[in-house]
Amino acid sequence: MVPTPIPQRRRGGRDWQDWLVLLWPAALAVVLVAPLLVRPGHPLARDLVFVPRQPFNDATWGLGEVAPRAVPLDSVVAALTHVVDGGVLARIVLPLLLALLGWGVARLLAPLGRLAQLAGSGFAVWNAYVVERLALGQWALLLACTALPWLVAAAMRWRREGRAVDLAAAVGWSALASLTPTGGLLAVGALVVATAPRTTRLAPAVLAGLALQAPWVAAALTGPGGHVSDGAGVAAFAPDTGSRFGPLVAMLGLGGIWDGYSEPASRTTGLALVAAAVVVLALVAGLRGLRWHWGSGDTVRWVVLAAAPAAVAFAAATGGGQDLLVDLVDTVPGAGLLRDTQKLLAPAVVLVSVAFGAAAARLWRAVPVGDARPVAALVLAALPVVVLPDATLQTWPTVSPVRFPADLTRVADRLAGEPGVVVTLPWRAYRAYDWTRPGQTASDPAVRMFDADVVTSDSLQVGQVLVPGESTLAAQIGQALEAGPPAEVLPGLGVAWVVVYPDDREAGQLDLTGLEPVVEGEHAALYRVPDAVVSPSGEQGSRALAVWAAHLLALLVATAAVGARVATRKSARRERDADLRVM
């Protein structure tokens, strides 16, 4: 069966229904991030960290000791913040990526009509997965979810029709997804599923997709220690929920994140069962209708793409599945990416959203023509919001911007380009600040704000479990700090600078004897470590060249794909205009 083509918009422009399809997911996106758009400052909460200007340093390229989980994302953000302030960038990126996710789902649903597009696009933006990940600050993971509907649709067109423009589109969207390793793996998997079994279509798409993974792969392979993670993190990051219905029901409703603080309170009530039922019914009713428009082959491909990673997430909620993952994480470098398996529901979010739109259209058509139809349309479009009424209670605290204190800016200016390792104290990965939202913790902004080699603790406290980090140097520094004062134990480890956050609850316990004050402030203070043994700069050598070459390769592939896509669209537009003049 040949998939139904997307109806072409008439040349006269969009009608009000077209605008409604565009505006509905955009409006929901704006609501989810509203505080960011109406208040000054920069977002700093949980994993969501945007600084005014992110410098290019070793950590940006993935040349540090920790696993390159934000490669090549950090280099892209650093480049963009050299053009616009990081606060402006956040205000553009966060609502846009959510709206793009909705628009991508709406495009897939175009053959089924406007109601299907409204319902499906709204569901894509307003669901437990998106809300929980946004509440945790993991916006880059949502970039991968955003790219998937566009990526898969283009890759499937490439498989069927063999047009270079579709290959370029698929690779371009893969580049967006591949800004993080998890997104990159999902993108490559999507390319394989969407283009198989036609080898002539699969090979160029997958090769380009693999080339886009070069930055983080090169950083991981050339890094110290092989980045083997601690298997203790598997249980800590396993799908979980405070709901009495358990993690399986939570994941059926597209929730179940390991972090209880990111879980909406409504998911601990009977609404969790309602959400799971909505997903199951949408899949049952929607997929049947989608077969008529996608064809059996493409429908099966979408199901495989969503079900395979979802099966890993569901397995991690069982004892046997966790045991297998522990063995994998303990022995295979890079397998630490699989500790948080609930994030693998991203493809399922897209499929369920499309199925929900298809099911909504099918249900609406069953309503007799009359006054009840507009009411039914409104109810179906608003159902995702009704099922998850407290979404903003989770997202707003995370996206609410803060003002960085002048002390921190002074420290950043003083450290710019200075040699030696910088350590932030008290020693922890996440901390609360007096100048941020009360009770809110955030990843240390020094890592992205300072143009220096900043080392923080990479061990994570998850409930009662301390998940060990991967950096050998961070572990050595942590052990040294337990053994004695910083001035005595840090010089031999190459630590030349110590940044102290005086407003931290444990700052009063620090022994700063022997450290030389350089910048003193209420919220941040900088000390020099006397007699620090600083390694000469430029020691990365061949590793740096390999990682930079990998970044260049990915940049060339992404640029070529986007350039080819733009050039082809311009050529097609000129041909269409010429035909209209002839007519």
Coordinates of C-alpha atoms in Angstrom, one line a residue:
M1 CA 0.0 0.0 0.0
V2 CA 1.4 3.4 -1.0
P3 CA 1.2 6.0 1.9
T4 CA -1.2 8.8 1.4
P5 CA 0.7 11.9 0.3
I6 CA 0.5 15.1 2.4
P7 CA -2.0 17.5 0.9
Q8 CA -0.3 20.5 -0.6
R9 CA -1.3 23.9 0.8
R10 CA -3.0 26.0 -1.8
R11 CA -1.0 28.9 -3.2
G12 CA -3.3 31.5 -1.8
G13 CA -1.9 31.0 1.7
R14 CA -3.0 29.4 5.0
D15 CA -6.6 29.4 6.2
W16 CA -7.6 29.8 9.8
Q17 CA -7.5 26.0 10.4
D18 CA -3.9 25.9 9.2
W19 CA -3.0 28.7 11.6
L20 CA -4.8 26.9 14.4
V21 CA -2.7 23.8 13.8
L22 CA 0.5 25.9 14.0
L23 CA -0.6 27.9 17.0
W24 CA -1.9 25.2 19.3
P25 CA 1.3 23.3 19.9
A26 CA 3.2 26.6 20.0
A27 CA 0.8 28.0 22.6
L28 CA 1.2 24.9 24.8
A29 CA 5.0 25.2 24.5
V30 CA 4.8 28.8 25.6
V31 CA 2.7 27.9 28.6
L32 CA 5.2 25.2 29.7
V33 CA 8.1 27.7 29.7
A34 CA 6.2 30.9 30.5
P35 CA 8.4 32.1 33.4
L36 CA 11.4 32.1 31.1
L37 CA 9.7 34.3 28.6
V38 CA 8.5 37.0 31.1
R39 CA 11.3 37.3 33.6
P40 CA 14.9 38.5 33.1
G41 CA 18.0 36.4 33.7
H42 CA 19.3 33.0 32.8
P43 CA 17.8 29.5 33.5
L44 CA 19.7 27.7 36.2
A45 CA 18.0 24.7 37.8
R46 CA 18.6 20.9 37.8
D47 CA 20.4 20.1 34.5
L48 CA 19.2 23.2 32.8
V49 CA 22.2 25.6 32.7
F50 CA 22.5 28.6 30.3
V51 CA 25.2 31.1 31.0
P52 CA 25.7 34.5 29.3
R53 CA 28.7 33.3 27.2
Q54 CA 30.0 29.7 27.3
P55 CA 33.7 29.6 26.5
F56 CA 35.5 27.1 24.3
N57 CA 37.8 24.9 26.5
D58 CA 38.8 21.3 26.8
A59 CA 35.5 20.4 28.5
T60 CA 33.6 21.9 25.6
W61 CA 35.1 19.5 23.1
G62 CA 34.9 16.5 25.4
L63 CA 38.6 16.4 26.2
G64 CA 38.1 16.0 30.0
E65 CA 38.0 12.9 32.0
V66 CA 34.3 12.4 32.3
A67 CA 32.1 10.7 29.7
P68 CA 31.3 13.0 26.8
R69 CA 27.5 13.2 27.5
A70 CA 27.2 16.8 26.3
V71 CA 29.3 16.4 23.1
P72 CA 28.9 18.0 20.6
L73 CA 26.1 20.0 22.3
D74 CA 28.5 22.1 24.4
S75 CA 30.5 23.2 21.4
V76 CA 27.3 24.2 19.5
V77 CA 26.0 26.1 22.5
A78 CA 29.4 27.8 23.0
A79 CA 29.4 28.9 19.4
L80 CA 25.8 30.3 19.6
T81 CA 26.5 32.2 22.8
H82 CA 29.3 34.0 21.1
V83 CA 26.5 35.4 18.8
V84 CA 23.7 35.9 21.2
D85 CA 23.5 35.9 25.0
G86 CA 22.8 32.6 26.6
G87 CA 19.6 33.9 28.1
V88 CA 18.3 34.9 24.7
L89 CA 19.3 31.6 23.3
A90 CA 17.3 29.7 26.0
R91 CA 14.2 31.8 25.2
I92 CA 14.5 30.9 21.6
V93 CA 15.4 27.2 21.9
L94 CA 13.1 25.9 24.6
P95 CA 9.7 27.0 23.3
L96 CA 10.9 26.3 19.7
L97 CA 12.0 22.8 20.2
L98 CA 8.6 21.9 21.9
A99 CA 6.7 23.6 19.1
L100 CA 8.7 21.8 16.5
L101 CA 7.9 18.5 18.1
G102 CA 4.2 19.3 17.8
W103 CA 4.5 20.5 14.3
G104 CA 6.4 17.4 13.3
V105 CA 3.6 15.2 14.6
A106 CA 1.0 17.4 12.9
R107 CA 2.8 17.0 9.6
L108 CA 2.6 13.2 9.9
L109 CA -1.1 13.5 10.6
A110 CA -1.9 15.9 7.7
P111 CA -3.7 13.3 5.6
L112 CA -6.1 12.6 8.5
G113 CA -7.4 16.2 8.8
R114 CA -7.1 19.2 11.1
L115 CA -8.6 17.6 14.2
A116 CA -6.1 14.8 14.1
Q117 CA -3.3 17.4 13.8
L118 CA -4.6 19.4 16.7
A119 CA -5.0 16.5 19.0
G120 CA -1.8 14.8 18.0
S121 CA 0.4 17.9 18.1
G122 CA -1.0 18.9 21.5
F123 CA -0.4 15.5 22.9
A124 CA 3.2 15.6 21.7
V125 CA 3.9 18.8 23.6
W126 CA 1.9 18.1 26.7
N127 CA 2.7 14.6 28.0
A128 CA 4.4 13.1 31.0
Y129 CA 7.7 12.4 29.2
V130 CA 8.2 15.9 27.9
V131 CA 7.1 17.5 31.2
E132 CA 9.3 15.3 33.4
R133 CA 12.4 15.7 31.2
L134 CA 11.9 19.4 31.0
A135 CA 11.4 19.6 34.8
L136 CA 14.7 17.8 35.1
G137 CA 16.3 20.3 32.8
Q138 CA 17.2 17.8 30.1
W139 CA 16.3 20.0 27.1
A140 CA 18.9 18.4 24.9
L141 CA 17.2 15.0 25.2
L142 CA 14.0 16.6 24.1
L143 CA 15.9 17.9 21.0
A144 CA 16.2 14.2 19.9
C145 CA 12.5 13.6 20.5
T146 CA 11.7 16.8 18.4
A147 CA 13.9 15.6 15.5
L148 CA 12.4 12.1 15.3
P149 CA 9.1 12.7 13.4
W150 CA 10.9 14.9 10.8
L151 CA 13.8 12.5 10.6
V152 CA 11.8 9.3 10.2
A153 CA 9.4 10.8 7.7
A154 CA 12.2 12.0 5.5
A155 CA 14.1 8.7 5.8
M156 CA 11.0 6.8 4.7
R157 CA 10.5 9.0 1.7
W158 CA 14.2 8.5 0.8
R159 CA 13.7 4.7 1.0
R160 CA 10.5 4.8 -1.2
E161 CA 11.5 7.5 -3.8
G162 CA 15.2 7.8 -3.7
R163 CA 15.3 11.6 -3.8
A164 CA 18.4 13.3 -2.6
V165 CA 16.4 16.1 -1.0
D166 CA 14.8 13.6 1.4
L167 CA 18.2 12.0 2.3
A168 CA 19.5 15.5 3.0
A169 CA 16.5 16.2 5.3
A170 CA 16.9 13.0 7.1
V171 CA 20.6 13.6 7.8
G172 CA 19.9 17.2 8.8
W173 CA 17.4 16.2 11.4
S174 CA 19.8 13.5 12.5
A175 CA 22.4 16.2 13.2
L176 CA 20.0 17.9 15.5
A177 CA 19.2 14.7 17.4
S178 CA 22.9 13.8 17.5
L179 CA 23.9 16.8 19.7
T180 CA 23.9 14.2 22.6
P181 CA 25.0 10.6 22.5
T182 CA 21.6 9.3 23.5
G183 CA 19.9 11.3 20.7
G184 CA 22.6 10.2 18.3
L185 CA 21.9 6.5 19.0
L186 CA 18.2 7.0 18.6
A187 CA 18.8 8.8 15.3
V188 CA 21.0 6.1 13.9
G189 CA 18.5 3.5 15.0
A190 CA 15.7 5.4 13.3
L191 CA 17.7 5.7 10.1
V192 CA 18.2 1.9 10.1
V193 CA 14.6 1.1 10.7
A194 CA 13.2 3.6 8.3
T195 CA 15.5 2.7 5.3
A196 CA 15.8 -1.1 5.7
P197 CA 15.9 -3.4 3.9
R198 CA 16.9 -1.5 0.8
T199 CA 20.7 -1.5 1.1
T200 CA 21.2 1.3 -1.5
R201 CA 19.1 3.6 0.6
L202 CA 20.2 2.3 4.0
A203 CA 24.0 2.6 3.4
P204 CA 24.3 6.3 2.7
A205 CA 21.8 7.3 5.3
V206 CA 23.4 5.2 8.1
L207 CA 26.9 6.1 7.1
A208 CA 26.0 9.8 7.3
G209 CA 24.3 9.2 10.7
L210 CA 27.4 7.4 12.0
A211 CA 29.6 10.2 10.9
L212 CA 27.5 12.6 13.0
Q213 CA 28.4 10.5 16.1
A214 CA 32.1 11.0 15.5
P215 CA 32.6 13.8 18.1
W216 CA 31.4 11.9 21.2
V217 CA 32.8 8.6 19.9
A218 CA 36.3 10.1 19.4
A219 CA 36.2 11.8 22.8
A220 CA 35.1 8.5 24.5
L221 CA 37.6 6.2 22.7
T222 CA 40.6 8.5 23.3
G223 CA 39.6 9.4 26.9
P224 CA 41.2 7.9 30.0
G225 CA 39.8 4.8 31.7
G226 CA 37.4 3.8 29.0
H227 CA 34.5 5.5 30.8
V228 CA 33.2 2.3 32.4
S229 CA 30.3 3.4 34.7
D230 CA 29.4 2.0 38.1
G231 CA 26.5 -0.6 37.9
A232 CA 25.1 0.8 41.2
G233 CA 23.5 3.5 39.0
V234 CA 21.3 1.1 37.3
A235 CA 19.0 0.7 40.3
A236 CA 19.2 4.4 41.2
F237 CA 18.2 5.5 37.7
A238 CA 15.7 2.7 37.0
P239 CA 12.2 3.7 36.0
D240 CA 10.3 4.5 39.1
T241 CA 7.3 6.4 40.4
G242 CA 5.8 7.4 43.7
S243 CA 2.5 6.1 42.4
R244 CA 0.9 3.1 44.1
F245 CA 0.4 1.7 40.5
G246 CA 4.1 1.1 40.0
P247 CA 6.6 1.9 37.3
L248 CA 5.0 -0.2 34.5
V249 CA 1.7 1.8 34.6
A250 CA 3.7 5.0 34.9
M251 CA 5.7 4.2 31.7
L252 CA 2.5 3.2 29.9
G253 CA 1.4 6.7 30.5
L254 CA 4.8 7.9 29.1
G255 CA 6.1 8.8 32.6
G256 CA 8.0 6.9 35.2
I257 CA 11.2 9.0 35.4
W258 CA 13.6 8.0 38.2
D259 CA 13.6 11.5 39.7
G260 CA 10.7 11.9 42.1
Y261 CA 11.0 15.7 42.1
S262 CA 10.3 15.8 38.4
E263 CA 7.2 13.7 38.6
P264 CA 3.9 15.6 38.5
A265 CA 1.8 15.0 41.6
S266 CA -1.2 14.0 39.5
R267 CA 0.8 10.9 38.4
T268 CA 0.5 9.5 42.0
T269 CA -3.3 9.6 41.7
G270 CA -5.9 7.8 39.6
L271 CA -5.0 10.0 36.7
A272 CA -2.0 7.8 36.2
L273 CA -4.4 4.9 35.3
V274 CA -6.3 7.3 33.1
A275 CA -3.2 8.3 31.2
A276 CA -2.1 4.7 30.7
A277 CA -5.6 3.8 29.4
V278 CA -5.5 6.8 27.0
V279 CA -2.2 5.6 25.6
V280 CA -3.3 2.0 25.2
L281 CA -6.6 3.0 23.6
A282 CA -4.9 5.5 21.3
L283 CA -2.5 2.8 20.0
V284 CA -5.3 0.3 19.5
A285 CA -7.6 2.7 17.7
G286 CA -5.1 4.9 16.1
L287 CA -2.7 2.4 14.5
R288 CA -5.5 0.7 12.8
G289 CA -6.4 3.9 11.0
L290 CA -2.8 4.8 10.3
R291 CA -2.3 1.6 8.3
W292 CA -4.6 3.0 5.7
H293 CA -2.5 6.1 5.2
W294 CA 1.0 4.9 6.0
G295 CA 0.7 1.4 4.6
S296 CA 1.5 -1.8 6.6
G297 CA 5.3 -1.6 6.0
D298 CA 5.8 1.9 7.4
T299 CA 3.4 1.3 10.2
V300 CA 5.4 -1.8 11.3
R301 CA 8.6 0.3 11.0
W302 CA 7.2 2.9 13.4
V303 CA 6.1 0.3 15.8
V304 CA 9.5 -1.4 15.8
L305 CA 11.2 2.0 16.2
A306 CA 9.1 2.8 19.3
A307 CA 8.8 -0.7 20.8
A308 CA 12.4 -1.8 20.7
P309 CA 13.8 1.0 23.0
A310 CA 10.7 1.0 25.1
A311 CA 11.2 -2.7 25.7
V312 CA 14.6 -1.9 27.2
A313 CA 13.0 0.7 29.5
F314 CA 10.3 -1.8 30.6
A315 CA 12.9 -4.5 31.2
A316 CA 14.8 -2.1 33.5
A317 CA 11.8 -2.0 35.8
T318 CA 12.2 -5.7 36.5
G319 CA 14.8 -7.4 38.7
G320 CA 16.1 -9.6 35.9
G321 CA 16.4 -6.7 33.5
Q322 CA 18.3 -4.7 36.0
D323 CA 20.8 -7.5 36.6
L324 CA 21.5 -7.7 32.9
L325 CA 22.0 -3.9 32.7
V326 CA 24.3 -4.0 35.8
D327 CA 26.6 -6.5 34.1
L328 CA 26.6 -4.5 30.9
V329 CA 27.3 -1.2 32.6
D330 CA 30.1 -2.7 34.7
T331 CA 31.9 -4.2 31.8
V332 CA 31.2 -2.2 28.6
P333 CA 32.6 1.3 28.2
G334 CA 29.9 3.8 27.4
A335 CA 27.1 1.5 28.5
G336 CA 26.4 4.0 31.3
L337 CA 24.2 5.7 28.8
L338 CA 21.7 2.9 29.5
R339 CA 21.4 3.4 33.2
D340 CA 18.6 5.9 32.7
T341 CA 16.4 3.8 30.5
Q342 CA 13.1 5.7 30.8
K343 CA 14.6 8.3 28.4
L344 CA 14.4 5.6 25.6
L345 CA 10.6 6.2 25.5
A346 CA 11.3 9.2 23.2
P347 CA 10.3 7.3 20.0
A348 CA 7.2 6.0 21.7
V349 CA 6.2 9.6 22.5
V350 CA 6.1 10.3 18.8
L351 CA 4.2 7.2 17.9
V352 CA 1.6 7.6 20.7
S353 CA 1.1 11.2 19.7
V354 CA 0.4 10.3 16.1
A355 CA -1.9 7.4 17.2
F356 CA -3.7 9.7 19.6
G357 CA -4.4 12.2 16.7
A358 CA -5.6 9.4 14.4
A359 CA -7.8 7.9 17.2
A360 CA -9.2 11.4 17.9
A361 CA -10.1 11.9 14.3
R362 CA -11.8 8.5 14.1
L363 CA -13.8 9.2 17.2
W364 CA -14.8 12.7 16.0
R365 CA -16.1 11.3 12.7
A366 CA -18.4 8.9 14.8
V367 CA -20.1 11.9 16.4
P368 CA -23.3 12.9 14.5
V369 CA -23.0 16.1 12.5
G370 CA -24.4 18.9 14.6
D371 CA -23.7 21.1 17.6
A372 CA -21.9 18.2 19.4
R373 CA -19.1 18.1 16.9
P374 CA -17.4 21.3 18.0
V375 CA -17.6 20.3 21.6
A376 CA -16.2 16.9 20.8
A377 CA -13.3 18.5 18.9
L378 CA -12.5 20.8 21.9
V379 CA -12.6 18.0 24.4
L380 CA -10.3 15.8 22.2
A381 CA -7.8 18.6 21.6
A382 CA -7.7 19.5 25.3
L383 CA -7.6 15.9 26.7
P384 CA -3.8 15.8 27.1
V385 CA -4.0 18.9 29.3
V386 CA -6.9 17.5 31.3
V387 CA -5.1 14.2 32.0
L388 CA -1.9 16.1 33.1
P389 CA -3.3 19.3 34.7
D390 CA -0.3 20.1 36.9
A391 CA 2.4 20.1 34.2
T392 CA 3.4 23.7 34.8
L393 CA 3.9 23.0 38.5
Q394 CA 6.8 20.9 37.5
T395 CA 8.3 22.9 34.6
W396 CA 8.0 26.4 35.8
P397 CA 10.4 26.1 38.8
T398 CA 13.0 24.7 36.5
V399 CA 12.7 27.2 33.7
S400 CA 12.4 30.3 35.9
P401 CA 15.4 32.4 35.2
V402 CA 17.8 33.8 37.8
R403 CA 20.4 36.6 37.8
F404 CA 24.0 35.5 38.2
P405 CA 25.6 37.5 41.0
A406 CA 28.4 39.9 40.2
D407 CA 30.7 37.9 42.4
L408 CA 30.5 34.9 40.1
T409 CA 31.1 37.1 37.0
R410 CA 34.2 38.6 38.7
V411 CA 35.6 35.1 39.4
A412 CA 34.9 34.1 35.8
D413 CA 36.8 37.1 34.5
R414 CA 39.8 36.5 36.8
L415 CA 40.1 32.9 35.8
A416 CA 39.8 33.4 32.1
G417 CA 42.7 31.5 30.4
E418 CA 44.5 30.7 33.7
P419 CA 46.4 27.4 33.8
G420 CA 45.8 24.7 36.4
V421 CA 42.7 22.9 37.6
V422 CA 39.9 24.8 39.3
V423 CA 37.9 23.1 42.1
T424 CA 34.6 24.3 43.4
L425 CA 33.8 23.9 47.1
P426 CA 31.9 22.5 49.0
W427 CA 32.6 19.4 47.0
R428 CA 29.4 18.2 45.3
A429 CA 27.9 18.1 41.8
Y430 CA 24.6 19.9 42.5
R431 CA 24.0 22.6 45.0
A432 CA 21.5 25.2 46.2
Y433 CA 22.2 28.9 46.1
D434 CA 20.7 31.8 48.0
W435 CA 20.2 33.7 44.8
T436 CA 18.1 31.0 43.1
R437 CA 14.7 29.7 43.8
P438 CA 14.4 28.5 47.4
G439 CA 14.9 24.7 47.6
Q440 CA 16.0 24.4 44.0
T441 CA 19.3 22.7 43.2
A442 CA 21.3 23.1 40.1
S443 CA 24.4 21.7 38.3
D444 CA 27.4 23.9 39.1
P445 CA 27.4 26.8 36.5
A446 CA 31.2 27.1 36.9
V447 CA 31.7 24.2 34.5
R448 CA 30.1 26.2 31.6
M449 CA 30.8 29.7 32.8
F450 CA 34.6 29.6 33.5
D451 CA 37.2 29.6 30.8
A452 CA 39.3 27.2 32.8
D453 CA 39.7 23.5 33.6
V454 CA 36.9 23.2 36.2
V455 CA 36.6 19.9 38.1
T456 CA 33.6 19.2 40.3
S457 CA 32.4 16.1 42.0
D458 CA 30.8 13.8 39.4
S459 CA 29.2 11.5 42.0
L460 CA 25.4 11.8 42.2
Q461 CA 23.3 11.5 45.2
V462 CA 20.0 9.8 44.1
G463 CA 17.8 9.3 47.2
Q464 CA 19.9 7.3 49.7
V465 CA 22.2 6.0 47.0
L466 CA 25.5 7.7 46.1
V467 CA 26.3 6.8 42.5
P468 CA 30.1 7.0 41.9
G469 CA 31.4 9.1 39.1
E470 CA 33.7 8.2 36.3
S471 CA 36.5 10.8 36.5
T472 CA 39.7 9.5 38.1
L473 CA 40.9 13.0 38.9
A474 CA 37.6 14.0 40.5
A475 CA 37.8 10.8 42.7
Q476 CA 41.3 11.7 43.7
I477 CA 40.4 15.2 44.6
G478 CA 37.4 14.0 46.6
Q479 CA 39.5 11.5 48.6
A480 CA 42.2 14.2 49.2
L481 CA 39.6 16.7 50.5
E482 CA 38.5 14.1 53.0
A483 CA 42.1 13.6 54.2
G484 CA 43.0 17.2 54.9
P485 CA 42.7 21.0 54.2
P486 CA 42.6 22.0 50.5
A487 CA 45.9 24.0 50.8
E488 CA 47.7 20.9 51.9
V489 CA 46.2 18.1 49.7
L490 CA 45.4 19.8 46.4
P491 CA 48.7 21.2 45.1
G492 CA 50.1 17.8 44.1
L493 CA 46.9 17.1 42.0
G494 CA 47.5 20.1 39.8
V495 CA 44.7 22.2 41.5
A496 CA 45.8 25.9 41.3
W497 CA 42.5 27.5 42.1
V498 CA 39.6 27.0 44.5
V499 CA 36.2 28.6 44.1
V500 CA 34.1 28.7 47.3
Y501 CA 30.3 29.3 47.4
P502 CA 30.0 31.0 50.8
D503 CA 26.2 30.7 50.8
D504 CA 26.4 26.9 50.6
R505 CA 25.1 25.3 53.8
E506 CA 28.4 23.4 54.2
A507 CA 30.7 26.3 53.4
G508 CA 31.2 27.1 57.1
Q509 CA 32.8 23.7 57.6
L510 CA 35.6 24.4 55.1
D511 CA 39.2 24.8 56.3
L512 CA 40.6 27.5 54.0
T513 CA 43.8 28.0 55.9
G514 CA 46.8 28.5 53.6
L515 CA 44.7 29.5 50.6
E516 CA 45.4 33.0 49.1
P517 CA 42.3 35.1 48.6
V518 CA 42.0 36.6 45.1
V519 CA 38.4 37.5 44.8
E520 CA 36.1 37.8 47.8
G521 CA 32.4 38.1 47.6
E522 CA 29.1 37.2 49.3
H523 CA 28.1 34.5 46.8
A524 CA 31.5 33.4 45.3
A525 CA 35.1 33.7 46.3
L526 CA 38.3 32.7 44.5
Y527 CA 41.4 31.4 46.2
R528 CA 44.8 30.6 44.8
V529 CA 46.4 27.3 45.9
P530 CA 50.1 27.9 46.8
D531 CA 52.8 25.7 45.3
A532 CA 50.3 24.0 42.9
V533 CA 52.0 21.6 40.4
V534 CA 50.4 22.8 37.2
S535 CA 50.8 20.6 34.1
P536 CA 52.0 22.5 31.0
S537 CA 49.2 23.4 28.5
G538 CA 48.9 21.6 25.2
E539 CA 49.4 18.1 26.6
Q540 CA 46.2 16.7 24.9
G541 CA 48.2 16.4 21.7
S542 CA 47.0 13.7 19.4
R543 CA 43.8 13.3 21.4
A544 CA 42.8 16.9 20.8
L545 CA 43.5 16.6 17.1
A546 CA 41.4 13.4 16.8
V547 CA 38.5 15.0 18.7
W548 CA 38.7 18.3 16.7
A549 CA 38.8 16.3 13.4
A550 CA 35.7 14.4 14.5
H551 CA 33.9 17.6 15.2
L552 CA 34.9 18.9 11.8
L553 CA 33.7 15.7 10.1
A554 CA 30.3 16.0 11.8
L555 CA 30.1 19.7 11.0
L556 CA 30.8 19.0 7.3
V557 CA 28.2 16.3 7.1
A558 CA 25.5 18.4 8.8
T559 CA 26.4 21.5 6.8
A560 CA 26.3 19.6 3.5
A561 CA 22.9 18.1 4.4
V562 CA 21.4 21.4 5.3
G563 CA 22.9 23.1 2.3
A564 CA 21.6 20.5 -0.1
R565 CA 18.2 20.7 1.4
V566 CA 18.0 24.5 1.1
A567 CA 19.4 24.5 -2.4
T568 CA 16.9 21.8 -3.6
R569 CA 14.0 23.7 -2.1
K570 CA 15.1 26.9 -3.8
S571 CA 15.4 25.1 -7.1
A572 CA 12.0 23.5 -6.7
R573 CA 10.5 26.9 -5.9
R574 CA 12.0 28.5 -9.0
E575 CA 10.7 25.7 -11.2
R576 CA 7.2 26.0 -9.7
D577 CA 7.2 29.7 -10.2
A578 CA 8.3 29.3 -13.8
D579 CA 5.5 26.8 -14.5
L580 CA 3.0 29.2 -13.0
R581 CA 4.2 32.0 -15.3
V582 CA 3.9 29.7 -18.4
M583 CA 0.4 28.8 -17.3

